[in-house]
PDB file of C-alpha atoms in Angstrom:
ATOM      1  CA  UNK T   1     -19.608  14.618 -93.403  1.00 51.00           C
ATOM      2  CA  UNK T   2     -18.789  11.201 -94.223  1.00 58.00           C
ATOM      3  CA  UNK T   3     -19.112   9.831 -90.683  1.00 64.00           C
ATOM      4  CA  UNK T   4     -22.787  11.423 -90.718  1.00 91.00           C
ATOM      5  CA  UNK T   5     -23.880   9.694 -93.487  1.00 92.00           C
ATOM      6  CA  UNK T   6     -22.751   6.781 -92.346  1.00 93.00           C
ATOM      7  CA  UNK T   7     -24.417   7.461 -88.675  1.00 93.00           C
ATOM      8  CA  UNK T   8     -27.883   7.950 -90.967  1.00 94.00           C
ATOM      9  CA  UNK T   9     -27.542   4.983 -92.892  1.00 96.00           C
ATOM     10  CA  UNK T  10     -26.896   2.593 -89.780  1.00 95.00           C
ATOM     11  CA  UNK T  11     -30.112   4.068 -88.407  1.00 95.00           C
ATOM     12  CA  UNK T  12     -31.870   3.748 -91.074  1.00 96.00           C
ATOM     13  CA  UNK T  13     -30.979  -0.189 -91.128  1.00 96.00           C
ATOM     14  CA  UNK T  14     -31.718   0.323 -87.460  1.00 97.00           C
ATOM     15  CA  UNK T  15     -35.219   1.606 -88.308  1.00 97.00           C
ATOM     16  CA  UNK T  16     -35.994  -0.861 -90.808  1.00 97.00           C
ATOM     17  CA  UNK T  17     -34.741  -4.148 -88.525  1.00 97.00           C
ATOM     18  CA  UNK T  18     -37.490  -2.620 -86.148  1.00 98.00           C
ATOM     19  CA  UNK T  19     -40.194  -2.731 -88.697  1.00 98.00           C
ATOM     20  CA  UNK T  20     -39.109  -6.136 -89.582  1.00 97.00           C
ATOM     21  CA  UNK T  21     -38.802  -7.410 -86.322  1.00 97.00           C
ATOM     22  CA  UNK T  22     -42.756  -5.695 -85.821  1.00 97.00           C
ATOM     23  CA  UNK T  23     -43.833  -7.707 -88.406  1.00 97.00           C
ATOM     24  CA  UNK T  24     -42.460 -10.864 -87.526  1.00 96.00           C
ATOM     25  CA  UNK T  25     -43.415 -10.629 -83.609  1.00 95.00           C
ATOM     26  CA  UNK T  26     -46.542  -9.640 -84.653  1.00 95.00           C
ATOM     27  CA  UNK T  27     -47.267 -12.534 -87.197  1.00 92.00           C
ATOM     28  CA  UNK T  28     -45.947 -14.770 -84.722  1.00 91.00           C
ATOM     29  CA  UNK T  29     -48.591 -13.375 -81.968  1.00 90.00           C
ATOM     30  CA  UNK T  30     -51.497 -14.381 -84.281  1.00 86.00           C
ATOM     31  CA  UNK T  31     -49.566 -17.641 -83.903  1.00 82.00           C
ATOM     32  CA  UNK T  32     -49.917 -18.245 -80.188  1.00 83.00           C
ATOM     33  CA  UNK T  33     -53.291 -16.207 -79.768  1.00 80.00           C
ATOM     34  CA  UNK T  34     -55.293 -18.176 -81.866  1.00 71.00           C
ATOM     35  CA  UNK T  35     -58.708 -16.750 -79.904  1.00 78.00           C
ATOM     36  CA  UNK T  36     -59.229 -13.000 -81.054  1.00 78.00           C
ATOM     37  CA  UNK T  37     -59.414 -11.374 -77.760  1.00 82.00           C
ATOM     38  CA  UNK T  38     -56.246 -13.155 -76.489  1.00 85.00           C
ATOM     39  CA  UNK T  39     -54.344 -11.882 -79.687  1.00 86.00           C
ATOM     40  CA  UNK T  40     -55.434  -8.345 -79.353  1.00 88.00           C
ATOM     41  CA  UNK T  41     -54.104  -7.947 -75.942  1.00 90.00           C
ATOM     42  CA  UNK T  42     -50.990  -9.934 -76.682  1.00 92.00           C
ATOM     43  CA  UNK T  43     -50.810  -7.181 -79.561  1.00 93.00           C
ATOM     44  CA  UNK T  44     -51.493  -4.603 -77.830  1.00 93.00           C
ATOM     45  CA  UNK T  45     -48.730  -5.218 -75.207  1.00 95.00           C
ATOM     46  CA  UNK T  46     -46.048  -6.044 -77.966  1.00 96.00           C
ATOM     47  CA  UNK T  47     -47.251  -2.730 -79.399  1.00 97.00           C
ATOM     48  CA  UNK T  48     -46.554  -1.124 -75.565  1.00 97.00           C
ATOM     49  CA  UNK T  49     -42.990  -2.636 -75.721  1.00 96.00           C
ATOM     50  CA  UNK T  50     -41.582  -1.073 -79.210  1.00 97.00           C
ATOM     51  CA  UNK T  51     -43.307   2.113 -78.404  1.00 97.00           C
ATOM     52  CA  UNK T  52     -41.855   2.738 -75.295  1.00 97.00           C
ATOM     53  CA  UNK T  53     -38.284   2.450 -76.951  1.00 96.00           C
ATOM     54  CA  UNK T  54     -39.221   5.100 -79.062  1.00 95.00           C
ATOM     55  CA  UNK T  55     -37.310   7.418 -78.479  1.00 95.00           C
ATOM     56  CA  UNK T  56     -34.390   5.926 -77.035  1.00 95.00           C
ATOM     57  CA  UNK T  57     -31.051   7.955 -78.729  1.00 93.00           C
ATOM     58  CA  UNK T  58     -27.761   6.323 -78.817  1.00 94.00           C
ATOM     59  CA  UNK T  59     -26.905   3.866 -81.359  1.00 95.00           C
ATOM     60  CA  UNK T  60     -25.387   1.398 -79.606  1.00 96.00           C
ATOM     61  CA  UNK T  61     -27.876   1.478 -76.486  1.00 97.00           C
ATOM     62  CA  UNK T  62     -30.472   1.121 -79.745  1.00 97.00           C
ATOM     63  CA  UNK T  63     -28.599  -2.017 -81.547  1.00 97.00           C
ATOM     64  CA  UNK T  64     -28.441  -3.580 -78.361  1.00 97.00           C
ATOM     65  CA  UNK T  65     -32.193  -3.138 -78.210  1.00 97.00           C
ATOM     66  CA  UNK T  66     -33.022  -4.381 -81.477  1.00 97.00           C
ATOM     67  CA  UNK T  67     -30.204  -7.532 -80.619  1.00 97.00           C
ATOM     68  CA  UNK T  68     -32.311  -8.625 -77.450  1.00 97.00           C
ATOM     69  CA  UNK T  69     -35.549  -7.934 -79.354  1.00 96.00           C
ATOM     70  CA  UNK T  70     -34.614 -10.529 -82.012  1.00 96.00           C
ATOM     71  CA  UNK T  71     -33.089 -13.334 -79.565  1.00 96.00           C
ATOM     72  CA  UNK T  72     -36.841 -13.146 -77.867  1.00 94.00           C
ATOM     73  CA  UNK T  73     -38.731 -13.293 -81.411  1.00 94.00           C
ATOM     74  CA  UNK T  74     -36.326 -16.443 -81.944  1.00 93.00           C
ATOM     75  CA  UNK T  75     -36.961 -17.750 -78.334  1.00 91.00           C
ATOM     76  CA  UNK T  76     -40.600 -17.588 -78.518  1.00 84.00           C
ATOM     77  CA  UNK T  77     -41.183 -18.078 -81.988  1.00 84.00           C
ATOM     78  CA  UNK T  78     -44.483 -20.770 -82.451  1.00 76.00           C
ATOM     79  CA  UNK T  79     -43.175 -23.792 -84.220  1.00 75.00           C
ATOM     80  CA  UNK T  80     -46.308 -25.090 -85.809  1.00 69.00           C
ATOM     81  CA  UNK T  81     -48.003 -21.790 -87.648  1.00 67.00           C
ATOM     82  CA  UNK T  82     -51.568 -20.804 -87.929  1.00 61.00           C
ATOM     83  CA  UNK T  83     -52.660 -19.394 -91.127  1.00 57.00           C
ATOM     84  CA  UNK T  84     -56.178 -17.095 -90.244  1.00 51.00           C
ATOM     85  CA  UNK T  85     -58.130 -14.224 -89.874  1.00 51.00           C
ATOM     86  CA  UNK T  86     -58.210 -12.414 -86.476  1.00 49.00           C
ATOM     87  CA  UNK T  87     -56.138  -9.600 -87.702  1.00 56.00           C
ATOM     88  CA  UNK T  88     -57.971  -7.871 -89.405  1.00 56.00           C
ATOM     89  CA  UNK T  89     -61.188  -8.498 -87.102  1.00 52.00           C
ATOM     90  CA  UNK T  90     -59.170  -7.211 -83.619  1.00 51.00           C
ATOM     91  CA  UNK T  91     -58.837  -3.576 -85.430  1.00 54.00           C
ATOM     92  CA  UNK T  92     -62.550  -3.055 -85.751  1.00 46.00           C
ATOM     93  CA  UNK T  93     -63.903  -4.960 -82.442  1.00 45.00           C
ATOM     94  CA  UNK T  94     -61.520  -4.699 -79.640  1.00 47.00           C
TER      95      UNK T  94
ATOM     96  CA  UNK P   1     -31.420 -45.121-121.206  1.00 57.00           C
ATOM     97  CA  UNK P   2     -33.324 -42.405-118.784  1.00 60.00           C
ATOM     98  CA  UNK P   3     -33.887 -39.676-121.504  1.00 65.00           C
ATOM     99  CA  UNK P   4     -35.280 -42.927-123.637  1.00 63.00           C
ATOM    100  CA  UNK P   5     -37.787 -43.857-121.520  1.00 66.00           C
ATOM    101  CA  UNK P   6     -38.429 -39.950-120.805  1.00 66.00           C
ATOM    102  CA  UNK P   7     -39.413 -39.565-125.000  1.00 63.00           C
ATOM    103  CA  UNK P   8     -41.647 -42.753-124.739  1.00 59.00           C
ATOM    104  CA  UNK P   9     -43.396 -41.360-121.762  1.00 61.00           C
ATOM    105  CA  UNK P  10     -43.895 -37.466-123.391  1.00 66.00           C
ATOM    106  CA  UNK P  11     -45.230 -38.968-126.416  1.00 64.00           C
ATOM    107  CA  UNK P  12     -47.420 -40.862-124.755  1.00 62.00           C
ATOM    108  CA  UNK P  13     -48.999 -38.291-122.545  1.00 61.00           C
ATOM    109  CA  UNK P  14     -49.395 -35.868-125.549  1.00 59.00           C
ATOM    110  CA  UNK P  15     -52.776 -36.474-125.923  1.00 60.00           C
ATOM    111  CA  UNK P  16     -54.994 -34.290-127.651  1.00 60.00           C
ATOM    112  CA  UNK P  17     -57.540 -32.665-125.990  1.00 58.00           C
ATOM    113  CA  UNK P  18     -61.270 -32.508-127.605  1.00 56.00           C
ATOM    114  CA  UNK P  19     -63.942 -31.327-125.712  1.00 53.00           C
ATOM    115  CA  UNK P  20     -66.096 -34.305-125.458  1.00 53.00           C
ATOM    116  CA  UNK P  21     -63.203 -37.313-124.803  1.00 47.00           C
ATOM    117  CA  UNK P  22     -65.020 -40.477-124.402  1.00 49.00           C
ATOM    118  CA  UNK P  23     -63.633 -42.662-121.150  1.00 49.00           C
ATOM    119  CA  UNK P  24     -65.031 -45.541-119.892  1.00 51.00           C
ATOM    120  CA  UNK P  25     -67.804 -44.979-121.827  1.00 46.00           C
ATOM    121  CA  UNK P  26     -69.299 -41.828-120.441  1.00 48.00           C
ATOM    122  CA  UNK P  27     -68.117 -38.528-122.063  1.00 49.00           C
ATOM    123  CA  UNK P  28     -65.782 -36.593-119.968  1.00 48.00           C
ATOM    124  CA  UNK P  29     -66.066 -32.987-120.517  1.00 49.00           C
ATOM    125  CA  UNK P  30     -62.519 -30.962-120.052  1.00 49.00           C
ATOM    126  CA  UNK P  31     -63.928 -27.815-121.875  1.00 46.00           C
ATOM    127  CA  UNK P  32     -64.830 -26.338-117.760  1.00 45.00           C
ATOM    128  CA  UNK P  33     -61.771 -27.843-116.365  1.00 47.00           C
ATOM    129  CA  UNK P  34     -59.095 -25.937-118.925  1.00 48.00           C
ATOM    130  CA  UNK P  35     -61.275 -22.739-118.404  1.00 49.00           C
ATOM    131  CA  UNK P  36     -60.639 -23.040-114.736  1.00 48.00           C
ATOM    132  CA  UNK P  37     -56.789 -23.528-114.787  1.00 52.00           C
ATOM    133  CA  UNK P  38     -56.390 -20.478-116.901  1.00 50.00           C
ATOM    134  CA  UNK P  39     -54.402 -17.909-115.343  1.00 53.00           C
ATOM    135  CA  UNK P  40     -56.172 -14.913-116.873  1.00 53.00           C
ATOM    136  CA  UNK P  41     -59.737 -13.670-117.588  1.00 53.00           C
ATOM    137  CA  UNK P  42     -62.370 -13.207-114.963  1.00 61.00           C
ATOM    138  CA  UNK P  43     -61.477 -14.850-111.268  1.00 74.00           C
ATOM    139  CA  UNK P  44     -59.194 -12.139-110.810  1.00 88.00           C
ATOM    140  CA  UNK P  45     -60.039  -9.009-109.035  1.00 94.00           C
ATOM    141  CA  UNK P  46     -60.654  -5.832-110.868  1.00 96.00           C
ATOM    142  CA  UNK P  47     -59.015  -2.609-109.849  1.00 97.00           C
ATOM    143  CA  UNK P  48     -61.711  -1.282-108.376  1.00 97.00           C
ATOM    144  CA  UNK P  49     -62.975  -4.011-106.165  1.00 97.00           C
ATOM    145  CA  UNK P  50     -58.848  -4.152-105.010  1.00 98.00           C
ATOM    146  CA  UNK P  51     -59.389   0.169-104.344  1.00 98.00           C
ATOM    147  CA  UNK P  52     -62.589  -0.413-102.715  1.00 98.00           C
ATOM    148  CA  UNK P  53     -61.566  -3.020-100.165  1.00 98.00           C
ATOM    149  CA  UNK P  54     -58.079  -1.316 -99.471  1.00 98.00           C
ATOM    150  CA  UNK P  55     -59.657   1.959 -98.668  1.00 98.00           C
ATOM    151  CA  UNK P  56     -62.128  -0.365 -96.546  1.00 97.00           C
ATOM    152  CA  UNK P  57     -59.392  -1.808 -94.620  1.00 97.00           C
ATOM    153  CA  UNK P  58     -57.368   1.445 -94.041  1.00 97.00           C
ATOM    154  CA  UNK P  59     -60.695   3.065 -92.984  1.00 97.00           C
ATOM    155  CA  UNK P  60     -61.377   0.487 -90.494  1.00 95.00           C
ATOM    156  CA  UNK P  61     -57.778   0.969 -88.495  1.00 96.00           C
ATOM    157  CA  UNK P  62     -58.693   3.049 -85.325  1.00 94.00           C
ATOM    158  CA  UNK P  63     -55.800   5.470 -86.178  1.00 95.00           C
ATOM    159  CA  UNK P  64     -57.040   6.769 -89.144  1.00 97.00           C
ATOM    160  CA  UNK P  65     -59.253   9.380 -90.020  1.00 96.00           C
ATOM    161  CA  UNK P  66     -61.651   7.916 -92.514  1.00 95.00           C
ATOM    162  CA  UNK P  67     -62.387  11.467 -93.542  1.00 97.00           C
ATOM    163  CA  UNK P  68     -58.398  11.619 -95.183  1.00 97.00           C
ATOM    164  CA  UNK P  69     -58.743   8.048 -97.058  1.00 98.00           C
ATOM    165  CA  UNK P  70     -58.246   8.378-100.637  1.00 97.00           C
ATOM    166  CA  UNK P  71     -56.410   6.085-103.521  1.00 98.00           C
ATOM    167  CA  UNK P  72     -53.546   8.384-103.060  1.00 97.00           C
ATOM    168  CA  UNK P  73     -52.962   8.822 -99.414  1.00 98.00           C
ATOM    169  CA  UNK P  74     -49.267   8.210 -97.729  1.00 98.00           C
ATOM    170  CA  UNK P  75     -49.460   6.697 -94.832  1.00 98.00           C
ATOM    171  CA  UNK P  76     -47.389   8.588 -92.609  1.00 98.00           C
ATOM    172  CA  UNK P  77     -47.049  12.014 -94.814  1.00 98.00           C
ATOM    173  CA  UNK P  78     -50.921  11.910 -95.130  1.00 98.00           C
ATOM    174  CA  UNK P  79     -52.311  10.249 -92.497  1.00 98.00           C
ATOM    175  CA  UNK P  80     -50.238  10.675 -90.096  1.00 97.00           C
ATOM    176  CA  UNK P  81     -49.297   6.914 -89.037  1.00 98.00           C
ATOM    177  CA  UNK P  82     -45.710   5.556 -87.881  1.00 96.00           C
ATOM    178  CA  UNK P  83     -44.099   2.934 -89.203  1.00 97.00           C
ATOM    179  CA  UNK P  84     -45.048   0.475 -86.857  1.00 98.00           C
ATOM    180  CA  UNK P  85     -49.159   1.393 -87.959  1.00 98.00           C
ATOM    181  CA  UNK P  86     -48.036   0.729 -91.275  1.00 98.00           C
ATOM    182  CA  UNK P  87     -46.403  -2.431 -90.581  1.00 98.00           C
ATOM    183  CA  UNK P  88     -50.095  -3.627 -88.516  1.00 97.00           C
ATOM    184  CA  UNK P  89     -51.708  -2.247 -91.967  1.00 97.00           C
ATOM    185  CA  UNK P  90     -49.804  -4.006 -94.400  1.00 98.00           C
ATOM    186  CA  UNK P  91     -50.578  -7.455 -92.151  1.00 96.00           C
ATOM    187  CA  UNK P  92     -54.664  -6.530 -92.441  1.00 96.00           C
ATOM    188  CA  UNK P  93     -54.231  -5.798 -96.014  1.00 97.00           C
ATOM    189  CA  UNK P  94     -52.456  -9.297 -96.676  1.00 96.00           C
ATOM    190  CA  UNK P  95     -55.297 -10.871 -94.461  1.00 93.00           C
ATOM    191  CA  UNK P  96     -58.023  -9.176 -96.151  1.00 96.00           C
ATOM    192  CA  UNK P  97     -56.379 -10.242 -99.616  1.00 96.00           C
ATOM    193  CA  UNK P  98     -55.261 -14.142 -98.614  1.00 94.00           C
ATOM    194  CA  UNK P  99     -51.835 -12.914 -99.124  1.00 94.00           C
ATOM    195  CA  UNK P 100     -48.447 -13.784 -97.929  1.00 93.00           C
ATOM    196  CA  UNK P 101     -46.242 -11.223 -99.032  1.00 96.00           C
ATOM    197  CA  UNK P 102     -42.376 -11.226 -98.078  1.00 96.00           C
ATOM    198  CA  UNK P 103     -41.105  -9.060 -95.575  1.00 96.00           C
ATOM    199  CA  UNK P 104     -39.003  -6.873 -97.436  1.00 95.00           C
ATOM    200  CA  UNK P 105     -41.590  -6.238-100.226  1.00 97.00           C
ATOM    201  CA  UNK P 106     -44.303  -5.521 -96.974  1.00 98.00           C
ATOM    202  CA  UNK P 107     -41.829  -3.491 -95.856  1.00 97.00           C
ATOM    203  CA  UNK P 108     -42.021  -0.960 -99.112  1.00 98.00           C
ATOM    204  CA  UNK P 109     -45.523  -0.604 -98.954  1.00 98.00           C
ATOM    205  CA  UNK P 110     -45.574   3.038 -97.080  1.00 98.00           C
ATOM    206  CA  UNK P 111     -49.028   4.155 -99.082  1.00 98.00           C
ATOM    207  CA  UNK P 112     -52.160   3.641-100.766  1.00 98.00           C
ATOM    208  CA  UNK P 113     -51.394   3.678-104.100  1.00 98.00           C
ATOM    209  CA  UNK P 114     -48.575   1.036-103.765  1.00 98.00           C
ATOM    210  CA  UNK P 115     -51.131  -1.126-101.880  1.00 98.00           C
ATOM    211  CA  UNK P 116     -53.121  -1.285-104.840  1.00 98.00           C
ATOM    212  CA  UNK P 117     -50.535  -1.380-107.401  1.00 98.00           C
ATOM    213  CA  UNK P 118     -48.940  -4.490-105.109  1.00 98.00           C
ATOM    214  CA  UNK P 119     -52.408  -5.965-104.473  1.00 98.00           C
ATOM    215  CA  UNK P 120     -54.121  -5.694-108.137  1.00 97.00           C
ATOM    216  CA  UNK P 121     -50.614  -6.923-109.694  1.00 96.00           C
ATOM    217  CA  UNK P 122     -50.719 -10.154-107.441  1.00 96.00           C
ATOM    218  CA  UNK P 123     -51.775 -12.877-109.137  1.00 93.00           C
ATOM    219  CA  UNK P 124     -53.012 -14.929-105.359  1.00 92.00           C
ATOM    220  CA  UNK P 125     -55.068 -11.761-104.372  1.00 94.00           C
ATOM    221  CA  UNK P 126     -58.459 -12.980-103.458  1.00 92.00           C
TER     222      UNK P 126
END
């Protein structure tokens, strides 16, 4: 019993590193695709990346995911951010 | 010697502050300027106009069926969303709102109602 809980509660970090890591890739693509169509593609394909690791099971196969996600975030990050608007805008005119 | 010349310079700053303080002649009105700095009163947003432009913003994600958007809605128990929609509508909510909110408080925000609570209660939301 004990070894499930602690199987759910590494996943559930796992789950929330994920949303984190989302949020931070995504943020940072705003960053880079300062031009609103560029950023919704750019989106769109980071989108594409996390969703097709969906499903993966296995919790190491999964940490190692979220590991090489992060290095790439921190490899790619933009070092001068842009604070603006083309969020919001890319939902309603693709 | 420091916390000397610290008193000399508070008492000297503690001015009083009259609405009409004549400098340089002409008469300086500060009445508009204190009004301004005030942290309560009207520049903030109302609850409603925070409701209204939430449900706006959730309506507008192509996900979502507009039809389901109420001031109560869960995101993914409602609406039907992952976490990764909620993640892209917690980002249009902080751009709608000229908000930077920190990731692990974005990261809480799973429905409508703590959207608005977060939102209203935020004293940058604009």
């Amino acid at each position: 019993m004990s070894a499930s809980a602690s199987y759910l509660a590494r996943r559930a970090v796992q789950k929330e590193r994920v949303r984190i890591l989302y949020r931070r890739a995504l943020k940072d693509t705003l960053n880079w695709a300062v031009h609103r169509h560029l950023f919704y593609q750019d989106a769109s394909e980071l989108r594409e990346k996390f969703d097709a690791n969906k499903n993966v099971e296995g919790i190491e196969t999964i940490e190692r995911l979220i590991a090489d996600g992060e290095a790439a975030y921190n490899k790619w990050r933009h070092p001068d951010p842009y604070i603006g608007k083309y969020y919001r805008k890319s939902f309603i005119s693709p | 010697m420091a916390s000397a010349l610290k008193a000399a310079a508070l008492r000297h700053i503690r001015v009083p502050v009259s609405p009409t303080l004549p400098l340089n002649g002409s008469r300086l009105n500060l009445c508009g300027t204190v009004r301004s700095m005030s942290s309560h009163g009207d520049d903030h947003l109302t609850k409603e106009e925070v409701i209204d432009r939430v449900i706006d913003v959730l309506k507008s994600f192509p996900k979502v069926d507009s039809t389901k958007v109420t001031p109560e809605v869960h995101f993914h128990k409602d609406l039907g969303l992952d976490s990764l929609d909620t993640v892209e509508i917690v980002m249009a909510l902080e751009e709608e709102f000229k908000l930077e909110i920190p990731d692990k408080e974005a990261d809480k925000i799973d429905s409508c109602s703590l959207a608005i609570e977060y939102i209203y209660n935020h004293p940058m939301a604009g």
